[in-house]
PDB file of C-alpha atoms in Angstrom:
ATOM      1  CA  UNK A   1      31.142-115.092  49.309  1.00  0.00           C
ATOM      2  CA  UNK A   2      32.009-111.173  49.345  1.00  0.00           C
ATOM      3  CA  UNK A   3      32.208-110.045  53.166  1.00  0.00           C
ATOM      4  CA  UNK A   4      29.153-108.109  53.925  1.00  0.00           C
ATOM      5  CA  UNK A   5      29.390-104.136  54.478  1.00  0.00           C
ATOM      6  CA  UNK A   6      28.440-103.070  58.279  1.00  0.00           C
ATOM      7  CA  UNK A   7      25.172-101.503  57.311  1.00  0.00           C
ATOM      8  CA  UNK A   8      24.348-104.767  55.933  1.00  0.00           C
ATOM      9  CA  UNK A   9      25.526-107.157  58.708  1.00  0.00           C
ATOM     10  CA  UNK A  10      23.200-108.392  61.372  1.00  0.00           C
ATOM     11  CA  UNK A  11      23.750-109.381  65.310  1.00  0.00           C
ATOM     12  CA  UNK A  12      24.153-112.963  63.765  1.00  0.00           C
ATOM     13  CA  UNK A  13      26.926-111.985  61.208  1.00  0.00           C
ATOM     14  CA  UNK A  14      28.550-109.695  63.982  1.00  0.00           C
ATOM     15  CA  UNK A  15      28.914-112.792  66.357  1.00  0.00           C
ATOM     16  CA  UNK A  16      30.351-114.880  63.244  1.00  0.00           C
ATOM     17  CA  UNK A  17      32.976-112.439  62.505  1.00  0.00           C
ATOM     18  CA  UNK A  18      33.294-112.703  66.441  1.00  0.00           C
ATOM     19  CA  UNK A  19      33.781-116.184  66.819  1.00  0.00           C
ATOM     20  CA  UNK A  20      36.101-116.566  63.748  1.00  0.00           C
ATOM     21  CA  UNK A  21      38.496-114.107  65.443  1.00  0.00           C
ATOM     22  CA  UNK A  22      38.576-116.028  68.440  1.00  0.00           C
ATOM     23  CA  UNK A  23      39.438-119.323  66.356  1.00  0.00           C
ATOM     24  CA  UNK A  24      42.142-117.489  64.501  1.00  0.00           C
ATOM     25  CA  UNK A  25      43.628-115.799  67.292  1.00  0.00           C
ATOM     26  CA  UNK A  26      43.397-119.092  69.193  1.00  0.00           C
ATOM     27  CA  UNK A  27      45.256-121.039  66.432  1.00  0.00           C
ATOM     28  CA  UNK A  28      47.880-118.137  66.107  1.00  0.00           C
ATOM     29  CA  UNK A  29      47.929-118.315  70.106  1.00  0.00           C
ATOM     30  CA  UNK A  30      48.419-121.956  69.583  1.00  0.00           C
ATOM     31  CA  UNK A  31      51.465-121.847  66.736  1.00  0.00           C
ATOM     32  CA  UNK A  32      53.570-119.742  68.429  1.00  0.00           C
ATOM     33  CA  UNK A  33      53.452-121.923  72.235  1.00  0.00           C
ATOM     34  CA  UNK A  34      54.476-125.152  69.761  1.00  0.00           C
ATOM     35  CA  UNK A  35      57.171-123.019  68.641  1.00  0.00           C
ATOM     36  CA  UNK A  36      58.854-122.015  72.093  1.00  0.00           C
ATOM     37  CA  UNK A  37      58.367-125.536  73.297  1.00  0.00           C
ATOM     38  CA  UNK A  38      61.776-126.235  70.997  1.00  0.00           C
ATOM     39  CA  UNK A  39      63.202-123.020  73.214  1.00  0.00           C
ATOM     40  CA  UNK A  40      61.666-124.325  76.026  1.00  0.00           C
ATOM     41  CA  UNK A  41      65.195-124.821  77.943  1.00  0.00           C
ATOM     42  CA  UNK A  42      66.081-121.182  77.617  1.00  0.00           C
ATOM     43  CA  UNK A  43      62.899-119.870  77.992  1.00  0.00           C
ATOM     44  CA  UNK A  44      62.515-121.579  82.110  1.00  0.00           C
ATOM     45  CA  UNK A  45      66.214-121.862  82.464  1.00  0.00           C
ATOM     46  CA  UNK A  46      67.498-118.071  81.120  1.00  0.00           C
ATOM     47  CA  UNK A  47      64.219-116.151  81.357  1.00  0.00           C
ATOM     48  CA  UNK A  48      61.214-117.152  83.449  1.00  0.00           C
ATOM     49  CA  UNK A  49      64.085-118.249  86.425  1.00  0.00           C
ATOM     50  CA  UNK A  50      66.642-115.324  85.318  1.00  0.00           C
ATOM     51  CA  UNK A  51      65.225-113.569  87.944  1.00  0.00           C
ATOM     52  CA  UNK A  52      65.979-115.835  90.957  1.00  0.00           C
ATOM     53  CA  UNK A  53      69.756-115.744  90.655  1.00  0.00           C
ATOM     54  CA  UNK A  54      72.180-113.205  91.772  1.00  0.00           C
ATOM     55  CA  UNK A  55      73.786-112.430  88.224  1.00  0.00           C
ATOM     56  CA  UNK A  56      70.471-110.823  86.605  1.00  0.00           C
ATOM     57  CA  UNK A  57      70.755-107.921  84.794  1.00  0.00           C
ATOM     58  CA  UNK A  58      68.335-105.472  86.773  1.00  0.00           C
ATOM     59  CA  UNK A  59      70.344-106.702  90.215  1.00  0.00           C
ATOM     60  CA  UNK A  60      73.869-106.120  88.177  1.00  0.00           C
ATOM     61  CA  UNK A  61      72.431-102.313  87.207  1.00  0.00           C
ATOM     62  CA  UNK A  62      71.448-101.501  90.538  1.00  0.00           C
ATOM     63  CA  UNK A  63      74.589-102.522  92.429  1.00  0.00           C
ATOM     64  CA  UNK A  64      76.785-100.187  90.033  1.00  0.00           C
ATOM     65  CA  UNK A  65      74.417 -97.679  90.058  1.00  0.00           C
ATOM     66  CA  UNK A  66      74.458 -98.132  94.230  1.00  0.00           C
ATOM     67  CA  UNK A  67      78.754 -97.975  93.238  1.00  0.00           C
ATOM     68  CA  UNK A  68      78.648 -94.847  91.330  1.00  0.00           C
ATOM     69  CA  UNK A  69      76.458 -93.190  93.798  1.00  0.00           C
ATOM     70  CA  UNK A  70      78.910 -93.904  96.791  1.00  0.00           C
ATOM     71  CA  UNK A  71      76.747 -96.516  98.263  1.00  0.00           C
ATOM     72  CA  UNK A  72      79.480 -99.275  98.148  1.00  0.00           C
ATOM     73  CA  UNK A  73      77.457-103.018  98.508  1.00  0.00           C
ATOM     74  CA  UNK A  74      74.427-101.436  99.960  1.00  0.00           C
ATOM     75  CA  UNK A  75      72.277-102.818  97.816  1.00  0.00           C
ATOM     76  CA  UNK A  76      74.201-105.232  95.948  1.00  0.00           C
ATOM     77  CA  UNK A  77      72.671-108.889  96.110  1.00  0.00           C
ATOM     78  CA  UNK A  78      75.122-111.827  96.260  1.00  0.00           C
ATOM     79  CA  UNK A  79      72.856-114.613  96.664  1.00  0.00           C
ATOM     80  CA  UNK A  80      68.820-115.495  96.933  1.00  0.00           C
ATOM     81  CA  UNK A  81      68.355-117.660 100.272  1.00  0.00           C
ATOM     82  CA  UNK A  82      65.304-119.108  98.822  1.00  0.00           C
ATOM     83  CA  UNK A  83      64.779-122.664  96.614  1.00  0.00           C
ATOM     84  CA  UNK A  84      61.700-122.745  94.477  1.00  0.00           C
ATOM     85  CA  UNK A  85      60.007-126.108  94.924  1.00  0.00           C
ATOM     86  CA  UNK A  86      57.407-128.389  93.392  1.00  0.00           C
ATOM     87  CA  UNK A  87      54.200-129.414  95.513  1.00  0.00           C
ATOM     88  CA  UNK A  88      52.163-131.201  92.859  1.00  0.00           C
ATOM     89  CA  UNK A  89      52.148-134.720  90.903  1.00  0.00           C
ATOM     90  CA  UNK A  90      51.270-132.319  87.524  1.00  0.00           C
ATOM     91  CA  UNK A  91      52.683-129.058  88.451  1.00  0.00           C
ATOM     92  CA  UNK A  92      55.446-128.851  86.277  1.00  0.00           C
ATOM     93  CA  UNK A  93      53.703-130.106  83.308  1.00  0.00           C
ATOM     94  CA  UNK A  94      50.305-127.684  84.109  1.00  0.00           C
ATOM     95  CA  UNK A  95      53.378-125.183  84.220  1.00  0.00           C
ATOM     96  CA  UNK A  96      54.989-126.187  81.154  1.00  0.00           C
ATOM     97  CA  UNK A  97      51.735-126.048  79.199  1.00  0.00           C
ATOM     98  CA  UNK A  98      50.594-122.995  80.630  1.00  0.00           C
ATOM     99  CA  UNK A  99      54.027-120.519  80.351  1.00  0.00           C
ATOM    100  CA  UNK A 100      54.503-121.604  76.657  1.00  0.00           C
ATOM    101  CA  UNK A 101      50.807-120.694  76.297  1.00  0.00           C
ATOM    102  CA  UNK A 102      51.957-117.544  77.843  1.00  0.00           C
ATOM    103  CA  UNK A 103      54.887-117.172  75.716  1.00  0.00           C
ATOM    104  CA  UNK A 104      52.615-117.811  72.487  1.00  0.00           C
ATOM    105  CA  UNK A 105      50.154-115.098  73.476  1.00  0.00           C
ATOM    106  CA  UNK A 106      53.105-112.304  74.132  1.00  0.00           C
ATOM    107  CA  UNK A 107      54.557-113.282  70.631  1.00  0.00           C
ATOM    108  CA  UNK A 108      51.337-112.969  69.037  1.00  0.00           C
ATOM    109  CA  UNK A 109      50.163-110.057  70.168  1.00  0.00           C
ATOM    110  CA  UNK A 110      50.818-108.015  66.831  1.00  0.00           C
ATOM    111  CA  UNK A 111      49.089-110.556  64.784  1.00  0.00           C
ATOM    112  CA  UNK A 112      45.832-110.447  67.615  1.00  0.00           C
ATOM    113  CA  UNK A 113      46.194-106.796  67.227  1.00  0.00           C
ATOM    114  CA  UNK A 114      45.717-106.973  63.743  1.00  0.00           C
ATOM    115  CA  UNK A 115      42.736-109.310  63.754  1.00  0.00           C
ATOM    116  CA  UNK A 116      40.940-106.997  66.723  1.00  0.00           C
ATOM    117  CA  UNK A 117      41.646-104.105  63.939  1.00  0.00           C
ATOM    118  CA  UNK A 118      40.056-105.686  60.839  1.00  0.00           C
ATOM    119  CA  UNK A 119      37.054-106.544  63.451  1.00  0.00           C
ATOM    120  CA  UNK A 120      36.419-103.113  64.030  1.00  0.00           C
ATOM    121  CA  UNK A 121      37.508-101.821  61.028  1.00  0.00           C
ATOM    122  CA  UNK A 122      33.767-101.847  58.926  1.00  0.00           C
ATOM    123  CA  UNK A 123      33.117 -99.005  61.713  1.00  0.00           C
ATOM    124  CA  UNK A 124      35.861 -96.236  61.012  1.00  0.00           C
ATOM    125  CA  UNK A 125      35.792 -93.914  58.544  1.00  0.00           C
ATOM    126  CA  UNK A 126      37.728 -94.546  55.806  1.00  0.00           C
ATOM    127  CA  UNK A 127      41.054 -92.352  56.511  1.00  0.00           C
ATOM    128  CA  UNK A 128      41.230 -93.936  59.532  1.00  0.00           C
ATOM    129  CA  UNK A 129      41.250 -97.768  57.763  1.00  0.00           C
ATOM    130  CA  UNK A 130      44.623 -96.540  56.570  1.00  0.00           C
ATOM    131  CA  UNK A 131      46.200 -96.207  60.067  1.00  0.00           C
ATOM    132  CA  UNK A 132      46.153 -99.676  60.208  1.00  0.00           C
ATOM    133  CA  UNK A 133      49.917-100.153  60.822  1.00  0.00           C
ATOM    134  CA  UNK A 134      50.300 -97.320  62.927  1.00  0.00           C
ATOM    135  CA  UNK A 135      47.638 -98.937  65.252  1.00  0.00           C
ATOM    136  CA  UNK A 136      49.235-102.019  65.348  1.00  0.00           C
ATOM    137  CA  UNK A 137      52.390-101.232  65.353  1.00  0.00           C
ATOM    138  CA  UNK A 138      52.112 -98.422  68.639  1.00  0.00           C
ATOM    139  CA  UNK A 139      49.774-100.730  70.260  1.00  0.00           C
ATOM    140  CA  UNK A 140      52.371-103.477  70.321  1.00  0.00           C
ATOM    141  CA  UNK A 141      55.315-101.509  71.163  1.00  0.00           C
ATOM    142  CA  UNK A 142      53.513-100.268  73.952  1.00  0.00           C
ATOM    143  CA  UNK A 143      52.528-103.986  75.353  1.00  0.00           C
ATOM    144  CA  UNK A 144      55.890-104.775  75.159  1.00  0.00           C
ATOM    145  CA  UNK A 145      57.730-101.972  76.275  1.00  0.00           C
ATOM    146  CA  UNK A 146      55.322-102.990  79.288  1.00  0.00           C
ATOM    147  CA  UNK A 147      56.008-106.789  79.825  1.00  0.00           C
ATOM    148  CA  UNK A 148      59.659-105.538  79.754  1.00  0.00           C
ATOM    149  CA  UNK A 149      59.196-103.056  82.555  1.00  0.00           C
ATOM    150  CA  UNK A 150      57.424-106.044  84.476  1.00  0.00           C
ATOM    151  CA  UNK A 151      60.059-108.228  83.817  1.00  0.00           C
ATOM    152  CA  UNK A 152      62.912-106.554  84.505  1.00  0.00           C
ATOM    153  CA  UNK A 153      61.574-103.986  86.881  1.00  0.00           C
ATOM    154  CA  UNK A 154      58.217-105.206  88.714  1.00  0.00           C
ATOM    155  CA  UNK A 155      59.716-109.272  89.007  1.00  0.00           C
ATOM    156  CA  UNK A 156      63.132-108.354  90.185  1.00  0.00           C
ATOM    157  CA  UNK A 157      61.498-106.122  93.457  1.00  0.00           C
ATOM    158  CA  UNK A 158      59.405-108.583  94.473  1.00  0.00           C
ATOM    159  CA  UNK A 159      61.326-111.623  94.262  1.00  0.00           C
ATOM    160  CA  UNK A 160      64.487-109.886  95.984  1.00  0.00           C
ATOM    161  CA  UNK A 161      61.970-108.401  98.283  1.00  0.00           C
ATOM    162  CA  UNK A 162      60.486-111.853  99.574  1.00  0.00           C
ATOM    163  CA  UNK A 163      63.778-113.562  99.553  1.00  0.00           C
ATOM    164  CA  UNK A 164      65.565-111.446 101.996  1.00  0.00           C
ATOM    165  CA  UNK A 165      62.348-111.029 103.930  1.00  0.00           C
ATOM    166  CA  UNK A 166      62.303-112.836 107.217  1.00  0.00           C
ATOM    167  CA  UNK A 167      60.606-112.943 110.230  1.00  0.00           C
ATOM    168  CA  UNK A 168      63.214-114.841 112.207  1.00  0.00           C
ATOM    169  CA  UNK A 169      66.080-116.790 110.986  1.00  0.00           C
ATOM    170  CA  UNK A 170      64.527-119.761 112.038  1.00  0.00           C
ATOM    171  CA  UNK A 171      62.439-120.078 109.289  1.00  0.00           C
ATOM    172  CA  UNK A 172      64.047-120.617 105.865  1.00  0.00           C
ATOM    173  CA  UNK A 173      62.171-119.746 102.761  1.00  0.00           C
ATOM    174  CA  UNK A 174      61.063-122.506 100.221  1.00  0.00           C
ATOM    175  CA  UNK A 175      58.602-121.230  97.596  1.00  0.00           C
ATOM    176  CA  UNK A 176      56.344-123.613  95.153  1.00  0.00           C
ATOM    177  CA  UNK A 177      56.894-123.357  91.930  1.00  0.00           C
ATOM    178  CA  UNK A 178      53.066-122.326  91.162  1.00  0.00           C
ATOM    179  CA  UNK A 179      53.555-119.111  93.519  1.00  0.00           C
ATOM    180  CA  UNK A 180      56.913-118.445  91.871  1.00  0.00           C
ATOM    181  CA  UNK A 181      55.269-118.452  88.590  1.00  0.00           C
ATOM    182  CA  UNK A 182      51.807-116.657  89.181  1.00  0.00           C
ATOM    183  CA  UNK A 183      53.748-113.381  90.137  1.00  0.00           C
ATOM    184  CA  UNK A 184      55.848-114.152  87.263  1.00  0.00           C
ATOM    185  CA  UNK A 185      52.518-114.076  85.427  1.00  0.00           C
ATOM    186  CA  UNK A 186      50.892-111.395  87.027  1.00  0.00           C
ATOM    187  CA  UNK A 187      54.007-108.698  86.427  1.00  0.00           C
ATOM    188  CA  UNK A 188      54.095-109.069  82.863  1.00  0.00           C
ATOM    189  CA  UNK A 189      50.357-109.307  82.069  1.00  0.00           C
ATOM    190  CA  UNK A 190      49.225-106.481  83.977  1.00  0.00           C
ATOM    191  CA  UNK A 191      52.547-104.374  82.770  1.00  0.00           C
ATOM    192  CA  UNK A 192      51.734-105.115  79.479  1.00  0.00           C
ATOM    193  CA  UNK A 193      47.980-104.569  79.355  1.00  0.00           C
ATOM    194  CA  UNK A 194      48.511-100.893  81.208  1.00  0.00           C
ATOM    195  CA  UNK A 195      50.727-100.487  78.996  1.00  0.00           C
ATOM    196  CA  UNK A 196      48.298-100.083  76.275  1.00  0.00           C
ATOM    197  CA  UNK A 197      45.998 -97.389  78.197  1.00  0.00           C
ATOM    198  CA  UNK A 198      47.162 -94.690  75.599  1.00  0.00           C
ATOM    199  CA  UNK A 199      45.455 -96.948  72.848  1.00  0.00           C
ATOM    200  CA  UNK A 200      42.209 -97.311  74.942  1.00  0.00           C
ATOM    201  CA  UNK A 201      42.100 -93.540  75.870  1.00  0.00           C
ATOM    202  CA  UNK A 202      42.283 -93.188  72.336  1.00  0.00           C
ATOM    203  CA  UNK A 203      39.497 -94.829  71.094  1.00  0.00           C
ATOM    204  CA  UNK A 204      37.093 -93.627  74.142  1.00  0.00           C
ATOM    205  CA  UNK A 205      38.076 -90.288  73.172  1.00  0.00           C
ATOM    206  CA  UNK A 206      36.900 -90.944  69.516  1.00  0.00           C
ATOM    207  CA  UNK A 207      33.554 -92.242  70.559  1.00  0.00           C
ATOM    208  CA  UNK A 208      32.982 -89.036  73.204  1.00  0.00           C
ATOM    209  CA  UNK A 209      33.574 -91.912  75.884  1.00  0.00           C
ATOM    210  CA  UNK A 210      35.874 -89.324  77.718  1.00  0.00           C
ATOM    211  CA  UNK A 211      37.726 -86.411  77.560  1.00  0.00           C
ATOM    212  CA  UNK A 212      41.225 -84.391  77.869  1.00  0.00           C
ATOM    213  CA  UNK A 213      38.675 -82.216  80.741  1.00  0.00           C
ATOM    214  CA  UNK A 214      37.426 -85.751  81.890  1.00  0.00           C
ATOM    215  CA  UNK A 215      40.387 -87.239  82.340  1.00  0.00           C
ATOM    216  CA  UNK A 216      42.505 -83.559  84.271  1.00  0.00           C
ATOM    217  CA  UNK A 217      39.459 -83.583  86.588  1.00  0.00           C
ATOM    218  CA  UNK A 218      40.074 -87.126  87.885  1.00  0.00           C
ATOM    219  CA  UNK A 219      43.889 -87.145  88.080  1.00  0.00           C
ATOM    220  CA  UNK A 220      44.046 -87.151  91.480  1.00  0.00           C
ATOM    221  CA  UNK A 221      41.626 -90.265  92.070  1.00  0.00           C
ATOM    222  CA  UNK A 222      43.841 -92.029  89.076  1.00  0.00           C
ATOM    223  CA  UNK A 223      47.138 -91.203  91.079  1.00  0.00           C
ATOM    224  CA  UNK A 224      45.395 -92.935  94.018  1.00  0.00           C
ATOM    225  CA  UNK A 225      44.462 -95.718  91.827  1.00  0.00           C
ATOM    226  CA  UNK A 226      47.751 -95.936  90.403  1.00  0.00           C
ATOM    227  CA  UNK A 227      49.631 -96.479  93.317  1.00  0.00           C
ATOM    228  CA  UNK A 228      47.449 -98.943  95.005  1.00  0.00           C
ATOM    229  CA  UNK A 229      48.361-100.766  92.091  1.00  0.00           C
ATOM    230  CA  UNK A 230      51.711-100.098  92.732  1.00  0.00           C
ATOM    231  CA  UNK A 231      51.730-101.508  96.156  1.00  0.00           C
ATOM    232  CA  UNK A 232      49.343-104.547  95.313  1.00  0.00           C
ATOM    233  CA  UNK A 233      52.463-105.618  92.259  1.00  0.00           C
ATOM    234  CA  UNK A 234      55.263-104.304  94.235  1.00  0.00           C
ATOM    235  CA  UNK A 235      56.964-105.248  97.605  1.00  0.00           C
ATOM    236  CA  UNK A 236      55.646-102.832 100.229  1.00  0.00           C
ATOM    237  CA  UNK A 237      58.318-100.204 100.200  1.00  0.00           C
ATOM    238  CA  UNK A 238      58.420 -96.846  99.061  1.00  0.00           C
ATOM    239  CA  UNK A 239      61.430 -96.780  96.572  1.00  0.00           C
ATOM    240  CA  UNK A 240      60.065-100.186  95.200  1.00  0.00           C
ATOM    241  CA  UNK A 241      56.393 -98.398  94.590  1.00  0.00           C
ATOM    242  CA  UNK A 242      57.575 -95.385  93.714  1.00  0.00           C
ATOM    243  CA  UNK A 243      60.024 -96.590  90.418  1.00  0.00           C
ATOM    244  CA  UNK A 244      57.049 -98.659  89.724  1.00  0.00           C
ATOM    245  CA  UNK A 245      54.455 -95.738  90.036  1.00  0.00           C
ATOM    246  CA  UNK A 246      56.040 -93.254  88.010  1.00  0.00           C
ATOM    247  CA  UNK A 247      56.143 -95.190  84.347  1.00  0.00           C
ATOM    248  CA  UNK A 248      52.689 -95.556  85.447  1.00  0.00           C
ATOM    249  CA  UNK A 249      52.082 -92.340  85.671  1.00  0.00           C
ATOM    250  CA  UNK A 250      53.670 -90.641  83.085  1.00  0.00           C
ATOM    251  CA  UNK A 251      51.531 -93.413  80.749  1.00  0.00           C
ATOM    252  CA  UNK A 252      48.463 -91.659  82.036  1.00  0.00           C
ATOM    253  CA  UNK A 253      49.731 -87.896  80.931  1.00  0.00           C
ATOM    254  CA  UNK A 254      50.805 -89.555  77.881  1.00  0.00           C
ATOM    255  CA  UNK A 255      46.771 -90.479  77.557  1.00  0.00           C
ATOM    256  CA  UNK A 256      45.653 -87.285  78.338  1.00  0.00           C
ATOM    257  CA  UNK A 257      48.187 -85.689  75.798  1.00  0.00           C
ATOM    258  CA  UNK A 258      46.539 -88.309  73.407  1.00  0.00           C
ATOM    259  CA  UNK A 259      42.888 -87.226  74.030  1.00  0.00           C
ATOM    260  CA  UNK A 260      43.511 -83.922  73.165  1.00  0.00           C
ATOM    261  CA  UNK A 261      44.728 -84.431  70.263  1.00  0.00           C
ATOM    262  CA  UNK A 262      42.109 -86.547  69.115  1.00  0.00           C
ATOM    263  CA  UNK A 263      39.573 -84.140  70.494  1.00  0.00           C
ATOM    264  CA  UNK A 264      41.536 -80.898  68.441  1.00  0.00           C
ATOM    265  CA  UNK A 265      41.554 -83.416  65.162  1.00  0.00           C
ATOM    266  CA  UNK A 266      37.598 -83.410  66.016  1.00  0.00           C
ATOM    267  CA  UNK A 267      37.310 -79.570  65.816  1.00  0.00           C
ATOM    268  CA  UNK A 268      39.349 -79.667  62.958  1.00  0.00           C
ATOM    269  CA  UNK A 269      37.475 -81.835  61.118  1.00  0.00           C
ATOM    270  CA  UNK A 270      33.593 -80.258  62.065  1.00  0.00           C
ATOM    271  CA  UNK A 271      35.216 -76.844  62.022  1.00  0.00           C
TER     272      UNK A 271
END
């Protein structure tokens, strides 16, 4: 049966199209954790754990970087005095299950992106059906440009953070594996989805949601905002927050930048 236009589509037929997305996405969601179970040894071994060990990259940068700035070994970490340990009769299985799930969802993203687009799709105007790869394609560069800055920049800070944290040296740190991997969880999630605030901005600014104006006049309260964030993702320290906060930041000019250019293709357009 031919798909129905919008005008034509009731509540009912909205919440089909719904709920078909959801199974498609699900199944695509689904695929792709199957597949990186037959990676599964490189994807806990080299990448979830890279992390935890001396050798990884974003520790390597930062102690040449510390080199070439005259610093010498300040900040150069030779080992992580910390083991990561399992508590539960099922938590390495529940963990198993749940990072490929994880793993299926960040390598599906384009294709969810493209099924969210052909859901709104019956509401644009027509020119902007065509920027159908453009949408899809900036929308996932952006989410992962963003699980990379939480993996390699958010992770790294914390975990080195908490590992050479101590209160006295009387008390060794042993971390469960279900703590380990929430923050692991956490830092590329919330990376990735802030990531995408451009996109949003964009589409609030087409439905006169908000404005460049909107947006200038609050920038203070969103730099507040931004670095609480900062602080609640990051170890508490000032350089830690502060590398963290300005990506952050910069995204939300970018936005701005973005809504006024949707706003000037408005007057454009009704001019």
């Amino acid at each position: 049966m031919a798909k129905k236009n919008l005008n034509e589509m009731s509540f009912l037929d909205h919440l089909e199209e719904l709920r078909w997305l959801l199974v498609r996405s699900t199944i695509a969601i689904i695929i792709m954790a199957c597949v990186t179970y037959f990676i599964s040894d490189y994807l806990f071994d080299t990448i979830i754990f890279g992390p935890t060990r001396p050798t990884f990259f974003t520790y390597r940068f930062f102690c040449e970087l510390s080199h070439q700035l005259g610093f010498v070994d300040s900040i150069c970490i030779t080992e992580m005095p910390f083991i990561i340990q399992n508590t539960e009769m099922e938590g390495q299985v529940n963990i198993f299950v749940w990072m490929c799930i994880l793993a299926g969802f960040i390598l599906s993203f384009p294709y969810l992106l493209w099924e969210i687009w052909k859901f709104i799709s019956p509401a644009l105007y027509e020119k902007e059906k065509k920027n159908a790869k453009v949408f899809i394609f900036s929308s996932s560069l952006l989410f992962f440009l963003g699980v990379i800055f939480g993996y390699y920049i958010v992770i790294p800070m914390s975990v080195n953070f908490v590992a050479t944290f101590t209160i006295s040296s009387i008390v060794k740190n042993q971390f469960t594996l279900d703590s380990y991997i929430g923050l692991v969880k956490t830092s590329i999630l919330a990376s990735g989805l802030f990531f995408e605030l451009p996109i949003i901005i964009y589409f609030l600014t087409k439905l006169g949601l908000v404005t460049p104006a909107f947006l200038r006049k609050y920038w203070k309260y969103a730099v507040v905002i931004i670095l609480i964030v900062a602080a609640i993702v990051t170890p508490p320290d000032v350089v830690s927050q502060t590398i963290v906060a300005i990506p952050m930041l910069i995204i939300y000019e970018v936005s701005i930048l973005i809504s006024k250019i949707v706003m000037l293709n408005k007057k454009k357009q009704n001019g």
